[in-house]
């Protein structure tokens, strides 16, 4: 009797597997872009950081969350945090105009300053700001 119940159960599972259909909702669901765009920013903001030399700027933008991370790197001897903050404000203003954001960004994390030595042994300063834009 146990063998008969087991065979019937196996047969029902096999028939169900043969006639199983894939969900049409999975195939029709739009794909969400979760990628992060990273781009180097040309240093068109030299008037905001006149004392800093060899400034590298890059911007990371995640469209799904609206999160923007800006990195400002220069030599530590010429680093001024006030100038870096002014540069960030100008970059974020241009970024908001370019992407048609109407609200001001909200801060996600505290600004971070880090000092390190690069591959040539020069002391560098890296300043990072992380903000979020809301589409309203």
mmCIF file of C-alpha atoms in Angstrom:
data_model
loop_
_atom_site.group_PDB
_atom_site.id
_atom_site.type_symbol
_atom_site.label_atom_id
_atom_site.label_comp_id
_atom_site.label_asym_id
_atom_site.label_seq_id
_atom_site.Cartn_x
_atom_site.Cartn_y
_atom_site.Cartn_z
ATOM 1 C CA UNK A 1 0.000 0.000 0.000
ATOM 2 C CA UNK A 2 2.846 2.402 0.844
ATOM 3 C CA UNK A 3 4.500 1.685 -2.514
ATOM 4 C CA UNK A 4 1.270 2.478 -4.376
ATOM 5 C CA UNK A 5 0.901 5.851 -2.591
ATOM 6 C CA UNK A 6 4.551 6.677 -3.271
ATOM 7 C CA UNK A 7 4.218 5.805 -7.003
ATOM 8 C CA UNK A 8 1.046 7.912 -7.321
ATOM 9 C CA UNK A 9 2.783 10.855 -5.648
ATOM 10 C CA UNK A 10 5.806 10.556 -7.936
ATOM 11 C CA UNK A 11 3.528 10.322 -10.998
ATOM 12 C CA UNK A 12 1.594 13.442 -9.975
ATOM 13 C CA UNK A 13 4.800 15.412 -9.396
ATOM 14 C CA UNK A 14 6.169 14.291 -12.791
ATOM 15 C CA UNK A 15 2.968 15.270 -14.616
ATOM 16 C CA UNK A 16 2.944 18.616 -12.809
ATOM 17 C CA UNK A 17 6.561 19.258 -13.780
ATOM 18 C CA UNK A 18 5.872 18.456 -17.438
ATOM 19 C CA UNK A 19 2.942 20.856 -17.694
ATOM 20 C CA UNK A 20 4.394 23.598 -15.483
ATOM 21 C CA UNK A 21 4.414 27.033 -17.063
ATOM 22 C CA UNK A 22 6.737 29.906 -16.402
ATOM 23 C CA UNK A 23 5.155 32.984 -14.908
ATOM 24 C CA UNK A 24 4.362 35.706 -17.442
ATOM 25 C CA UNK A 25 4.867 38.353 -14.762
ATOM 26 C CA UNK A 26 8.576 37.534 -14.493
ATOM 27 C CA UNK A 27 9.110 37.826 -18.231
ATOM 28 C CA UNK A 28 7.114 41.067 -18.556
ATOM 29 C CA UNK A 29 8.602 42.803 -15.507
ATOM 30 C CA UNK A 30 10.802 45.772 -16.450
ATOM 31 C CA UNK A 31 14.469 45.489 -15.602
ATOM 32 C CA UNK A 32 15.644 47.959 -12.980
ATOM 33 C CA UNK A 33 18.996 49.619 -13.560
ATOM 34 C CA UNK A 34 21.056 49.194 -10.394
ATOM 35 C CA UNK A 35 24.402 50.107 -11.915
ATOM 36 C CA UNK A 36 26.585 52.927 -10.659
ATOM 37 C CA UNK A 37 27.932 55.449 -13.131
ATOM 38 C CA UNK A 38 31.467 56.627 -12.381
ATOM 39 C CA UNK A 39 32.895 59.550 -14.303
ATOM 40 C CA UNK A 40 35.937 61.737 -14.058
ATOM 41 C CA UNK A 41 35.120 65.422 -13.786
ATOM 42 C CA UNK A 42 37.186 67.909 -15.752
ATOM 43 C CA UNK A 43 38.702 70.501 -13.469
ATOM 44 C CA UNK A 44 36.573 73.425 -14.647
ATOM 45 C CA UNK A 45 36.247 74.482 -11.014
ATOM 46 C CA UNK A 46 39.762 75.901 -10.527
ATOM 47 C CA UNK A 47 38.383 79.216 -9.219
ATOM 48 C CA UNK A 48 36.938 77.341 -6.218
ATOM 49 C CA UNK A 49 40.282 75.778 -5.220
ATOM 50 C CA UNK A 50 43.057 78.216 -6.158
ATOM 51 C CA UNK A 51 45.688 76.878 -3.742
ATOM 52 C CA UNK A 52 45.246 73.152 -4.450
ATOM 53 C CA UNK A 53 47.461 71.541 -7.046
ATOM 54 C CA UNK A 54 46.947 68.354 -9.058
ATOM 55 C CA UNK A 55 43.261 68.000 -8.178
ATOM 56 C CA UNK A 56 41.454 64.847 -9.308
ATOM 57 C CA UNK A 57 37.652 64.880 -9.157
ATOM 58 C CA UNK A 58 35.338 61.957 -9.764
ATOM 59 C CA UNK A 59 31.628 61.441 -9.299
ATOM 60 C CA UNK A 60 29.745 58.198 -8.650
ATOM 61 C CA UNK A 61 25.977 58.263 -9.288
ATOM 62 C CA UNK A 62 23.468 55.477 -8.602
ATOM 63 C CA UNK A 63 20.167 56.340 -10.357
ATOM 64 C CA UNK A 64 18.112 53.782 -8.393
ATOM 65 C CA UNK A 65 18.826 55.384 -5.016
ATOM 66 C CA UNK A 66 19.722 58.890 -6.208
ATOM 67 C CA UNK A 67 22.989 58.686 -4.281
ATOM 68 C CA UNK A 68 25.939 60.788 -5.430
ATOM 69 C CA UNK A 69 29.483 60.363 -4.087
ATOM 70 C CA UNK A 70 32.123 62.943 -4.988
ATOM 71 C CA UNK A 71 35.826 62.326 -4.425
ATOM 72 C CA UNK A 72 38.348 65.192 -4.325
ATOM 73 C CA UNK A 73 42.015 64.191 -4.282
ATOM 74 C CA UNK A 74 45.050 66.484 -4.228
ATOM 75 C CA UNK A 75 48.469 66.813 -2.636
ATOM 76 C CA UNK A 76 48.210 67.074 1.152
ATOM 77 C CA UNK A 77 50.422 70.160 1.349
ATOM 78 C CA UNK A 78 47.981 72.186 -0.761
ATOM 79 C CA UNK A 79 44.739 70.702 0.610
ATOM 80 C CA UNK A 80 42.195 73.110 2.088
ATOM 81 C CA UNK A 81 38.913 71.617 3.262
ATOM 82 C CA UNK A 82 36.985 74.861 2.735
ATOM 83 C CA UNK A 83 38.045 75.018 -0.900
ATOM 84 C CA UNK A 84 37.077 71.365 -1.361
ATOM 85 C CA UNK A 85 33.632 72.028 0.106
ATOM 86 C CA UNK A 86 33.124 75.016 -2.218
ATOM 87 C CA UNK A 87 34.131 72.838 -5.161
ATOM 88 C CA UNK A 88 31.635 70.147 -4.078
ATOM 89 C CA UNK A 89 28.837 72.703 -3.873
ATOM 90 C CA UNK A 90 29.565 73.916 -7.414
ATOM 91 C CA UNK A 91 29.746 70.349 -8.775
ATOM 92 C CA UNK A 92 26.474 69.358 -7.109
ATOM 93 C CA UNK A 93 24.756 72.473 -8.422
ATOM 94 C CA UNK A 94 25.838 71.669 -11.983
ATOM 95 C CA UNK A 95 24.894 68.009 -11.534
ATOM 96 C CA UNK A 96 21.400 68.968 -10.312
ATOM 97 C CA UNK A 97 20.860 71.221 -13.343
ATOM 98 C CA UNK A 98 22.143 68.550 -15.723
ATOM 99 C CA UNK A 99 19.844 65.846 -14.299
ATOM 100 C CA UNK A 100 16.877 68.167 -13.629
ATOM 101 C CA UNK A 101 16.735 67.767 -9.845
ATOM 102 C CA UNK A 102 14.614 70.476 -8.238
ATOM 103 C CA UNK A 103 15.368 69.842 -4.558
ATOM 104 C CA UNK A 104 18.586 70.314 -2.656
ATOM 105 C CA UNK A 105 20.553 67.172 -1.850
ATOM 106 C CA UNK A 106 20.387 65.627 1.601
ATOM 107 C CA UNK A 107 23.532 64.352 3.288
ATOM 108 C CA UNK A 108 23.765 60.574 3.621
ATOM 109 C CA UNK A 109 27.023 60.341 5.573
ATOM 110 C CA UNK A 110 29.486 62.693 7.171
ATOM 111 C CA UNK A 111 32.215 64.101 4.942
ATOM 112 C CA UNK A 112 35.417 62.088 5.169
ATOM 113 C CA UNK A 113 39.022 63.273 4.876
ATOM 114 C CA UNK A 114 41.773 60.713 4.462
ATOM 115 C CA UNK A 115 45.534 61.201 4.164
ATOM 116 C CA UNK A 116 47.739 58.600 2.497
ATOM 117 C CA UNK A 117 50.929 58.142 0.483
ATOM 118 C CA UNK A 118 50.613 57.322 -3.189
ATOM 119 C CA UNK A 119 52.806 54.960 -5.199
ATOM 120 C CA UNK A 120 55.490 57.660 -5.617
ATOM 121 C CA UNK A 121 55.645 58.296 -1.869
ATOM 122 C CA UNK A 122 53.907 61.687 -2.063
ATOM 123 C CA UNK A 123 51.481 62.541 0.711
ATOM 124 C CA UNK A 124 47.961 62.930 -0.702
ATOM 125 C CA UNK A 125 44.629 64.063 0.761
ATOM 126 C CA UNK A 126 41.295 62.578 -0.255
ATOM 127 C CA UNK A 127 38.010 64.246 0.642
ATOM 128 C CA UNK A 128 34.669 62.512 0.066
ATOM 129 C CA UNK A 129 31.063 63.674 0.246
ATOM 130 C CA UNK A 130 27.995 61.448 -0.083
ATOM 131 C CA UNK A 131 24.561 63.007 -0.773
ATOM 132 C CA UNK A 132 21.170 61.860 -2.063
ATOM 133 C CA UNK A 133 18.893 63.606 -4.543
ATOM 134 C CA UNK A 134 15.134 63.038 -4.498
ATOM 135 C CA UNK A 135 12.989 63.346 -7.611
ATOM 136 C CA UNK A 136 9.862 65.279 -6.684
#
